[in-house]
Short mmCIF file of C-alpha atoms and ligand atoms in Angstrom, two decimals:
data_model
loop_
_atom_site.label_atom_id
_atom_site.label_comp_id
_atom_site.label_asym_id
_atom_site.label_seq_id
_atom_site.Cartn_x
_atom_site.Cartn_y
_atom_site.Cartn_z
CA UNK A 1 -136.49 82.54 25.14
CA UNK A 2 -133.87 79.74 25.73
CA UNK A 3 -135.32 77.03 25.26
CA UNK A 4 -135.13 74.86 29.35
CA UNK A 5 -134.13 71.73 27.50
CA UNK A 6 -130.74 72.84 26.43
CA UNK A 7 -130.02 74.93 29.76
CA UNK A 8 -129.60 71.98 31.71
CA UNK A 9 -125.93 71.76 33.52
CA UNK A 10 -123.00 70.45 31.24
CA UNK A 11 -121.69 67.41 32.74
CA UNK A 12 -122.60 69.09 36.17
CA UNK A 13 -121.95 72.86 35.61
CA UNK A 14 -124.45 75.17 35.46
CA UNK A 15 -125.03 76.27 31.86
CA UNK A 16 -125.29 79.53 32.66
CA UNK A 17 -121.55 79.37 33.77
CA UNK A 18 -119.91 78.76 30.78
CA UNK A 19 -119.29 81.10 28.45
CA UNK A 20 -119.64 79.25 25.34
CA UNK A 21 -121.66 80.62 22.50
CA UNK A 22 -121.27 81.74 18.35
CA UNK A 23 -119.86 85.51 18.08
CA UNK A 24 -121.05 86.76 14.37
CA UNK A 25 -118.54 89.47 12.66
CA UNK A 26 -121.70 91.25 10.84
CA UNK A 27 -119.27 92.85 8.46
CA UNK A 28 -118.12 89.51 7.29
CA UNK A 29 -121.52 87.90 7.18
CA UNK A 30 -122.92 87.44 3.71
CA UNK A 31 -126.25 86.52 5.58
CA UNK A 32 -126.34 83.33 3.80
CA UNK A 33 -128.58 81.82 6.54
CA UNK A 34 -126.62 78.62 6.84
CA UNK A 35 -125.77 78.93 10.36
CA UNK A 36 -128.97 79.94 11.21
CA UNK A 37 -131.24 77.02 9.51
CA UNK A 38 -128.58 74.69 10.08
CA UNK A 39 -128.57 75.04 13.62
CA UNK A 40 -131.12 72.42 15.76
CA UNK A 41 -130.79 74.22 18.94
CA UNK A 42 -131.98 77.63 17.40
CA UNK A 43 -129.44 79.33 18.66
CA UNK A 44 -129.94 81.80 15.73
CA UNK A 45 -132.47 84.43 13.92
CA UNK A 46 -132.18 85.98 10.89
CA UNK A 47 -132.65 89.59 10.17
CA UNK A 48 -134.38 89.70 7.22
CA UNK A 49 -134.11 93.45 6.91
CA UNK A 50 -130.16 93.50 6.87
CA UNK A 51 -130.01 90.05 6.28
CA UNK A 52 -127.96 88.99 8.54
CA UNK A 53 -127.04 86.03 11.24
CA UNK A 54 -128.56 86.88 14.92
CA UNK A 55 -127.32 85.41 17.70
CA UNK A 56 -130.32 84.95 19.85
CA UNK A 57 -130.57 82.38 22.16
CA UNK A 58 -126.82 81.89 22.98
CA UNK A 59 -127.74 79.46 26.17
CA UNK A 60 -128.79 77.19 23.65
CA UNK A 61 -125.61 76.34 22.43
CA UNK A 62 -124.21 73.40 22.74
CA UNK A 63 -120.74 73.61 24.63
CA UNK A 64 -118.18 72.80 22.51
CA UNK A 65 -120.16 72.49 19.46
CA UNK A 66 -118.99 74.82 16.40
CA UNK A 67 -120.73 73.47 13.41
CA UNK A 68 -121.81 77.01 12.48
CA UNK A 69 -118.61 78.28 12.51
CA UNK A 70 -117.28 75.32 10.28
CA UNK A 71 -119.93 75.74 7.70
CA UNK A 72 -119.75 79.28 7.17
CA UNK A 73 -118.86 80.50 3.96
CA UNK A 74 -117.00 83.53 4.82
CA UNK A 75 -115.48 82.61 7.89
CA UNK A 76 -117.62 84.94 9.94
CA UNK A 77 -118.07 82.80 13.09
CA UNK A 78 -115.98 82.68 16.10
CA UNK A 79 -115.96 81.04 19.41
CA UNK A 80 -113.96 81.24 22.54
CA UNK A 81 -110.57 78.68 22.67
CA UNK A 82 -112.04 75.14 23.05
CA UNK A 83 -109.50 74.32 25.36
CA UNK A 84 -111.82 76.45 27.69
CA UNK A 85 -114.04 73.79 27.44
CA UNK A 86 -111.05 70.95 27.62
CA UNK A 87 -110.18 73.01 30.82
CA UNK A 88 -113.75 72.22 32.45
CA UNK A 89 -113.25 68.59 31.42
CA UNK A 90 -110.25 68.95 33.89
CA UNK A 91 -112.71 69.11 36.80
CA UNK A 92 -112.82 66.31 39.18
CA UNK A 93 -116.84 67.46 39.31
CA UNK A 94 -116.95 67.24 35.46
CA UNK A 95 -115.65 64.01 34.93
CA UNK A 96 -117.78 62.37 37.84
CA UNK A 97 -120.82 63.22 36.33
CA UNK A 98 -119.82 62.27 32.85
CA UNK A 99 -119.55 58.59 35.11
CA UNK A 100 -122.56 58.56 36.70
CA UNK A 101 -124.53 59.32 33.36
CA UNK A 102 -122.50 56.64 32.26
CA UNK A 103 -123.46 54.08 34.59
CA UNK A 104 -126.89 55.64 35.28
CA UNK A 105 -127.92 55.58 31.17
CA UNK A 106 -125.80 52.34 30.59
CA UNK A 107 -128.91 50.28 29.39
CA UNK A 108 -129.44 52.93 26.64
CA UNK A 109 -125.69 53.61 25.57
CA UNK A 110 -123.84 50.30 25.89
CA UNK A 111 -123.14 48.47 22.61
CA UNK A 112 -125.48 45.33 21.90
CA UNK A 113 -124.38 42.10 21.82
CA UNK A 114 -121.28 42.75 23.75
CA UNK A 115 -118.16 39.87 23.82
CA UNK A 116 -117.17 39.69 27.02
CA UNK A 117 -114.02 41.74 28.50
CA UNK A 118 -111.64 39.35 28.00
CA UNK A 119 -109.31 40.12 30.73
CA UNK A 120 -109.58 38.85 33.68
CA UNK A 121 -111.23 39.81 37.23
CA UNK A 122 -108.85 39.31 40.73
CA UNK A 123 -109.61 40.06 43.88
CA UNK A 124 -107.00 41.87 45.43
CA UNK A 125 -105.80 42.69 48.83
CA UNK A 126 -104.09 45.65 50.33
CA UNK A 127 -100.92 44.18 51.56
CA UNK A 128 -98.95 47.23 51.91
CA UNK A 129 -99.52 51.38 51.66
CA UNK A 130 -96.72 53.80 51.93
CA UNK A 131 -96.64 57.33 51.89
CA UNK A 132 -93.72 58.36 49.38
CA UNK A 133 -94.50 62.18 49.79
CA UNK A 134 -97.28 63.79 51.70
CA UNK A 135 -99.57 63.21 48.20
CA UNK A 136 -98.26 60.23 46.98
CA UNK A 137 -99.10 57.14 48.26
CA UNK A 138 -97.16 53.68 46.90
CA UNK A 139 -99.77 50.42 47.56
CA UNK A 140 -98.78 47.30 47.23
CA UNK A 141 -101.53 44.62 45.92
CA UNK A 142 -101.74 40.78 45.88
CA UNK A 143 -103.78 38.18 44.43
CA UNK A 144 -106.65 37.10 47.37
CA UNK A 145 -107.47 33.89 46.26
CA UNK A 146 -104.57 31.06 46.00
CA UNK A 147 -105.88 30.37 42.61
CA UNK A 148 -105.49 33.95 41.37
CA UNK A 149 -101.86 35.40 39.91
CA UNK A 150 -100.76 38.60 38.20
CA UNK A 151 -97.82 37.04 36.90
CA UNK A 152 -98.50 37.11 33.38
CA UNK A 153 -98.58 41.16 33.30
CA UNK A 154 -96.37 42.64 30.62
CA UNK A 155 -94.52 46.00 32.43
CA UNK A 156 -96.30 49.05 31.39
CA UNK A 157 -99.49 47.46 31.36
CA UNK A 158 -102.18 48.43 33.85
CA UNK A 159 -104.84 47.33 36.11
CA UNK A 160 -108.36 48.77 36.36
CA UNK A 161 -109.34 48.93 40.01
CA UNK A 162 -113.18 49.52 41.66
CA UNK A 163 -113.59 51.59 44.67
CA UNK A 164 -115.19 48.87 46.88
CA UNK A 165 -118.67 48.62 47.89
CA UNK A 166 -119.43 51.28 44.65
CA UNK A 167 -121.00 50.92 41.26
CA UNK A 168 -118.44 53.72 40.51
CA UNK A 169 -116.29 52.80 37.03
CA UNK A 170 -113.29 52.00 38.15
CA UNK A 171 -109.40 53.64 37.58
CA UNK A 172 -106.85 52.59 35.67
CA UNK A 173 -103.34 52.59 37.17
CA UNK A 174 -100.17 51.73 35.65
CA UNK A 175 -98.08 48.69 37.16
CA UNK A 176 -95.42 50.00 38.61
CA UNK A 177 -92.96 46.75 38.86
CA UNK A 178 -92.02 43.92 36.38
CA UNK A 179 -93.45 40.88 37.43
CA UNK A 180 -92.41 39.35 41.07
CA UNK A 181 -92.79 35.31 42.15
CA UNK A 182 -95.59 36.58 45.07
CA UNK A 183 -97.62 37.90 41.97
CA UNK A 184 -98.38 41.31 43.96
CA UNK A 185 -98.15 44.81 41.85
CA UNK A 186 -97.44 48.43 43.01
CA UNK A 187 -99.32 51.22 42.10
CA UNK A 188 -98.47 54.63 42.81
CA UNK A 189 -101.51 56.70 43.33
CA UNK A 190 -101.64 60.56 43.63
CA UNK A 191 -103.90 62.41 46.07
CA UNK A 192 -106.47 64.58 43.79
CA UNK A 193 -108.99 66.54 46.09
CA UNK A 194 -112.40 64.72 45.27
CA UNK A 195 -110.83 62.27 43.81
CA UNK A 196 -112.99 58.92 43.97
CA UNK A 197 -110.17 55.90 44.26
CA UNK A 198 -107.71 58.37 45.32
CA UNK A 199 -110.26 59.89 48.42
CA UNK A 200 -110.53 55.79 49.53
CA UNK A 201 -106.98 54.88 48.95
CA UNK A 202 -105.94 58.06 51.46
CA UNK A 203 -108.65 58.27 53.74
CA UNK A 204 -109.95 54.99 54.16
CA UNK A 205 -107.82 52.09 52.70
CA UNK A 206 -106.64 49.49 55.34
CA UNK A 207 -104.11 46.99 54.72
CA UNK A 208 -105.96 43.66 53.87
CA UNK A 209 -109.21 45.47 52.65
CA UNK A 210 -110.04 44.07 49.59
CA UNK A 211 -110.46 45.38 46.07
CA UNK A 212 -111.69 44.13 42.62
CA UNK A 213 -109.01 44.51 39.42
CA UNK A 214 -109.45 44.09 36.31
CA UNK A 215 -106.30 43.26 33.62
CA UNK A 216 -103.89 43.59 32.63
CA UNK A 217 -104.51 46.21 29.50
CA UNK A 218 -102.73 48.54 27.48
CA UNK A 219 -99.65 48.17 25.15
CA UNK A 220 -97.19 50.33 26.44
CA UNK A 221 -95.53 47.59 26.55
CA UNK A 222 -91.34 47.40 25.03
CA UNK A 223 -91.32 46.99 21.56
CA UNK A 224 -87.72 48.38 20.57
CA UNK A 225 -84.78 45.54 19.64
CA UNK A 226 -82.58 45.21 22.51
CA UNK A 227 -79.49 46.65 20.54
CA UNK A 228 -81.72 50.04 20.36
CA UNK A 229 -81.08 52.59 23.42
CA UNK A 230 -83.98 53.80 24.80
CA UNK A 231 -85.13 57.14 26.93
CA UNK A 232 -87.40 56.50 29.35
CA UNK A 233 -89.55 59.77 30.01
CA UNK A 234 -92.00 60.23 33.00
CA UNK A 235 -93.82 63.50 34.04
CA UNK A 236 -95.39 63.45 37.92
CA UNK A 237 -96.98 59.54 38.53
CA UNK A 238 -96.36 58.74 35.16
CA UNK A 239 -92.69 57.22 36.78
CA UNK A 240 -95.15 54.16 37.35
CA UNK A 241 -94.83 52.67 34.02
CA UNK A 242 -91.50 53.63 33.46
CA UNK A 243 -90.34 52.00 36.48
CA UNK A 244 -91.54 48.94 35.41
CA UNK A 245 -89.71 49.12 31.92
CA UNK A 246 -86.59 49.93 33.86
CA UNK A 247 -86.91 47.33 35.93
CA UNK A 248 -87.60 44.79 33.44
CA UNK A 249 -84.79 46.16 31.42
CA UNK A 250 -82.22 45.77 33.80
CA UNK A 251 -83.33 42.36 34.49
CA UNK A 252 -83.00 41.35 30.87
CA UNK A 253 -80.42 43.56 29.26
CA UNK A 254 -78.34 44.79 32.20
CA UNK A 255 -75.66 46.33 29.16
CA UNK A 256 -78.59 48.31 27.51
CA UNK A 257 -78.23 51.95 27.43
CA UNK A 258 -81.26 53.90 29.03
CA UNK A 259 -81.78 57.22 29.81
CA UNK A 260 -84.14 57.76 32.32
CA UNK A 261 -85.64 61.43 32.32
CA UNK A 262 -88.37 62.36 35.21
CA UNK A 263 -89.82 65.83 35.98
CA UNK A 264 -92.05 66.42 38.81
CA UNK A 265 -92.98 70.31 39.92
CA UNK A 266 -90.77 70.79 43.36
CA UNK A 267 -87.99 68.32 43.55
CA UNK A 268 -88.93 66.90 47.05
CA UNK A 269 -91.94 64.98 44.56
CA UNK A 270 -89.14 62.71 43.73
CA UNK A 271 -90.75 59.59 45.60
CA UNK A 272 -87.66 57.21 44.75
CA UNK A 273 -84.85 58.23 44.37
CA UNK A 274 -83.49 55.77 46.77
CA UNK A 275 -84.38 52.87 43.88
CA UNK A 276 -83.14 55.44 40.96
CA UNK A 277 -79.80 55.64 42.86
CA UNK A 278 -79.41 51.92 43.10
CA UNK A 279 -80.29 51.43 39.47
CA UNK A 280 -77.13 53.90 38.57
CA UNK A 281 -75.55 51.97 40.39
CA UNK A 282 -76.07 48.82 38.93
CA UNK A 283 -75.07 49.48 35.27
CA UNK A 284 -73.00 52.40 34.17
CA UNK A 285 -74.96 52.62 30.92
CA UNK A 286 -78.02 53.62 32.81
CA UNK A 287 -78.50 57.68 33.00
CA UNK A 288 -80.74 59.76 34.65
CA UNK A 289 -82.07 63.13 34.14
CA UNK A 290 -84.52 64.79 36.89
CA UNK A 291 -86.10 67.97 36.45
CA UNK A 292 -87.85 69.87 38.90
CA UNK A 293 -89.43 73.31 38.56
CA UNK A 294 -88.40 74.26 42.44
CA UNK A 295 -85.00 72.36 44.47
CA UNK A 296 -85.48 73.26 47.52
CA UNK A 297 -81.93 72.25 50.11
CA UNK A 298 -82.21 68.42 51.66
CA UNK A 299 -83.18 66.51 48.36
CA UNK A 300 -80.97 63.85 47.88
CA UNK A 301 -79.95 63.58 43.83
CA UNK A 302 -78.33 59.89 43.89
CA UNK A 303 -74.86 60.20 42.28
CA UNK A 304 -74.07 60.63 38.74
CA UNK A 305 -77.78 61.87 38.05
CA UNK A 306 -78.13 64.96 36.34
CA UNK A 307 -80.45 67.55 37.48
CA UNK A 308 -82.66 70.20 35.99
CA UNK A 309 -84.39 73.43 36.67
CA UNK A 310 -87.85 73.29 34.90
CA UNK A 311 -89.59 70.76 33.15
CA UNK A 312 -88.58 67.34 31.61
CA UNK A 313 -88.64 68.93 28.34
CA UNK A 314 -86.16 71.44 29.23
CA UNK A 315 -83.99 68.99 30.55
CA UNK A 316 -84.35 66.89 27.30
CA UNK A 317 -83.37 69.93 25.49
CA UNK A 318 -80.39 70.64 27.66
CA UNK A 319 -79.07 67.01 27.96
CA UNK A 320 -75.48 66.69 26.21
CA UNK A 321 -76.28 62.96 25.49
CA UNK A 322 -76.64 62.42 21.56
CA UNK A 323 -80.42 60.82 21.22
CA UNK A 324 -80.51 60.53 17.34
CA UNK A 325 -80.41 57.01 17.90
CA UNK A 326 -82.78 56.41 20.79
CA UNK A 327 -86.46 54.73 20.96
CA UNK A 328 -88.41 56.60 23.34
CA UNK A 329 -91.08 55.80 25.83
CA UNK A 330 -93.12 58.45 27.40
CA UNK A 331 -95.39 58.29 29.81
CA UNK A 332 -97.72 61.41 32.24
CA UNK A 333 -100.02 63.93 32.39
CA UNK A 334 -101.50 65.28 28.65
CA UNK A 335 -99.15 68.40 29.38
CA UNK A 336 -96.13 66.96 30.39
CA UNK A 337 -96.21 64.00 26.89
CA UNK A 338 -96.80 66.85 24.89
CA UNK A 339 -93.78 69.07 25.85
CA UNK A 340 -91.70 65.96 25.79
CA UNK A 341 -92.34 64.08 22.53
CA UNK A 342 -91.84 67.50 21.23
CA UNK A 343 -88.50 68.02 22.97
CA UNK A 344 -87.61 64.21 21.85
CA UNK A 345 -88.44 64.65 17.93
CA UNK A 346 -85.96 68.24 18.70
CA UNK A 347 -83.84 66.39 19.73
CA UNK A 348 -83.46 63.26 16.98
CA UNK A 349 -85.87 61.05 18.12
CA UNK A 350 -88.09 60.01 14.84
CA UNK A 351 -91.84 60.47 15.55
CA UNK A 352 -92.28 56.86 14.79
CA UNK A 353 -89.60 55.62 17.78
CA UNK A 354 -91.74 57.22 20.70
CA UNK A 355 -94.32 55.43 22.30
CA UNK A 356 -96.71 56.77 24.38
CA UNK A 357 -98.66 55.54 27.17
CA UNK A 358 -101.93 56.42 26.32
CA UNK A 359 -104.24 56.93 29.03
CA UNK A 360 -102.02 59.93 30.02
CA UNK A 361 -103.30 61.35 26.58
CA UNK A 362 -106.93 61.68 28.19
CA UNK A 363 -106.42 64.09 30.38
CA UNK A 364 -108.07 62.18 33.28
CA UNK A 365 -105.06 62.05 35.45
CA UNK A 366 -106.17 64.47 37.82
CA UNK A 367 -109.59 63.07 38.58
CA UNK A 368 -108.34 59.40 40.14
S1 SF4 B 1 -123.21 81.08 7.81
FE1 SF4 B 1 -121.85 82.84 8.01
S2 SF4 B 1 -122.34 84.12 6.26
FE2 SF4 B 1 -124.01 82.65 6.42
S3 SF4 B 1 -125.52 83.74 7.67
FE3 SF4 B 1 -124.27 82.57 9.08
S4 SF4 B 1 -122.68 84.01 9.72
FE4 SF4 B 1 -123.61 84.85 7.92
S1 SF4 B 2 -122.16 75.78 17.67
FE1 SF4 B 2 -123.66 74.22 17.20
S2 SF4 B 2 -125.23 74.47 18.76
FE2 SF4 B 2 -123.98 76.32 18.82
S3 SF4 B 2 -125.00 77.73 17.51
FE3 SF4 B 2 -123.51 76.69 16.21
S4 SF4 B 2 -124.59 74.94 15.32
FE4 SF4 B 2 -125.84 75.72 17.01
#
C-alpha cells in the first residue's frame, strides 16, 4: 500500500498526476538490493526468488528524486526526463504553493540568527501605468516619502516589490531606466494568467496606490572597460535591464559600439521601438537586431535596424557584424539565455565576456 504520507500533492498537484516513478530493466539488474534498502520511501521490494529490484509502491516516490538510479551498479534504473518535472515547476499553481509553504513554515525553515537585509525598504507610489501591448504594461514608480530616493540604483539592478495588503513574497523586477533626478523607476511587467503582482498591477493598480520595494539587488550591473563593444541581448521583458544599460551607455560613452539584439514571439511585442529608433538615431555606432518569430504588416522597424525571422539566437547567428571582440550582456526567460549565450560563444564571444542576468536563470518569469 502507498504509504498516505508521501501521496500528499507536490507543491499543489495531485500526486497521483505525475508520472514520476523508478522503471527497473530486470535484465540489467544484478539484484544487488541497493536501490531497494537504500530507498526511505519504500518505494521498492525485493524478489528474493529471482532476486531482483520490485518496483512496488511507485506513489511513494519522491518527484524528482533519482538516488536509486544514481547508485545502481549496473545502470539498471531509469526515470522519465526531469525536465518533466522542471516543466511543472513552470506552473503559476506550482510556484504559489512552493510560497505559501514558504511563508506558512517560515518559523521552521528560516536561517537563525539572521543579519538584517541590508537593502533598503521605500514606499512607492504608482505615478504612471501604460499599456505598451495588450500584455505588457510599463509602470512608472516614485519614492512616497520626501526623504526616500532611488537614485543610487546601478542600471540592471532590480527592485523587489509586495503585492499590497498581502503577506505574499514579493517579485523582483528589473529597473528599466538609468537613474533620473525625480528618483522614479520603470518596470515593465508582463501579464501571466494567475499571476500574483502581475493579476494586481492589471486588474487593480491605480495611479497613486502605494507599494512597498525593496533594493536595489543584483549585479547585472556593466563591468566591461569602456573601449570593449558590447551586445546587449534581451528575450520578451528581459528588454528591461537592457534598456537601462543602453541608456546609461549612451549617457556615458555616446562613441561606444553596442549592438542591441531583442527577440520577442510576434513582432507587434516590440513595446518600444519608438525609444530604440531614437537611440539609432543618436549614435551611429549603436545597432540593433530584432527578431520576431511572426511580422505581421503595420510594425514599425525604426530605420537602420535589422530584422529577423525567429528567435534572437537566430538572428545572432545570422548577423554579418564580427562579435569576436564583444562583451555580452544577456538578459530573459531560462529559454531564450540559453539559446543566446550559445549563439554568442558561436559566434566569438568567450564564455567568460557574457554576463547574465540571473533571475531569468530561475525559470520564474512566467509566474509574476
Ligand atoms: S541497485 Fe540496480 S542492480 Fe541493484 S537491485 Fe537495484 S536495480 Fe538491481
Ligand atoms: S528516486 Fe528516490 S524516492 Fe524514488 S525510489 Fe529512488 S530512492 Fe526512492
Amino acid at each position: 500500500m502507498p504509504n498516505p504520507k508521501f501521496m500528499t500533492p507536490w507543491h499543489g498537484v495531485p500526486r497521483e498526476e505525475i508520472d514520476w516513478h523508478p522503471r527497473v530493466n530486470v535484465e540489467a539488474c544484478i539484484g544487488c538490493g541497493t536501490c531497494v534498502t537504500g530507498c526511505s520511501r519504500l518505494v521498492y521490494r525485493f524478489d528474493y526468488e529471482q532476486m531482483k529490484a520490485v518496483v512496488f509502491d511507485p506513489i511513494n516516490c519522491m518527484v524528482g528524486c533519482t538516488t536509486c538510479a544514481n547508485t545502481c551498479p549496473t545502470n539498471a534504473i531509469g526515470f522519465p526526463p526531469l525536465q518533466d518535472v522542471l516543466d511543472l515547476e513552470k506552473r503559476v499553481l506550482v510556484h504559489h504553493a512552493i510560497e505559501d509553504d514558504l511563508t506558512t513554515r517560515r518559523e521552521q525553515l528560516q536561517v537563525p540568527d539572521l543579519l538584517p537585509h541590508p537593502d533598503r525598504v521605500v514606499e512607492l507610489e504608482v505615478t504612471s501605468i501604460v499599456d505598451a501591448t495588450p500584455t505588457t504594461r510599463l509602470v512608472t514608480l516614485a519614492p512616497h516619502r520626501a526623504e526616500d530616493c532611488l537614485c543610487q540604483f546601478i542600471p540592471g539592478q532590480y527592485l523587489e516589490v509586495q503585492v499590497p495588503g498581502t503577506s505574499w513574497l514579493a517579485r523582483a523586477y528589473s529597473v528599466a531606466n538609468a537613474p533620473r533626478s525625480d528618483s522614479s523607476v520603470e518596470l515593465q511587467i508582463r501579464r501571466v494568467d494567475g499571476g500574483r503582482l502581475s493579476s494586481w498591477i492589471f486588474e487593480s493598480a491605480q495611479v497613486g496606490d502605494i507599494v512597498t520595494g525593496r533594493g536595489p539587488a543584483g549585479a547585472f550591473t556593466m563591468r566591461s572597460p569602456a573601449e570593449r563593444p558590447i551586445a546587449l541581448v534581451a528575450g520578451g521583458t528581459g528588454f528591461a535591464p537592457i534598456k537601462a544599460l543602453v541608456e546609461q551607455q549612451l549617457d556615458g560613452f555616446p562613441d561606444r559600439r553596442m549592438l542591441l539584439a531583442w527577440g520577442v514571439t510576434n513582432a507587434t511585442d516590440f513595446y518600444e521601438l519608438d525609444v530604440i529608433g531614437t537611440w539609432l538615431e543618436r549614435s551611429p555606432n549603436f545597432d540593433c537586431l530584432l527578431a520576431a518569430t511572426s511580422w505581421p504588416p503595420g510594425v514599425n522597424v525604426p530605420t537602420r535596424a535589422t530584422t529577423a525571422t525567429g528567435f534572437v539566437a537566430d538572428a545572432i547567428d545570422a548577423s554579418e557584424i564580427d562579435l569576436s571582440g564583444y562583451d555580452a550582456y544577456v538578459a530573459g526567460p531560462r529559454e531564450s539565455i540559453t539559446t543566446s549565450t550559445a549563439a554568442l560563444h558561436r559566434r566569438g564571444v568567450s564564455v567568460e565576456r557574457i554576463f547574465v542576468d540571473s533571475f531569468g536563470l530561475t525559470g520564474l518569469t512566467d509566474v509574476a
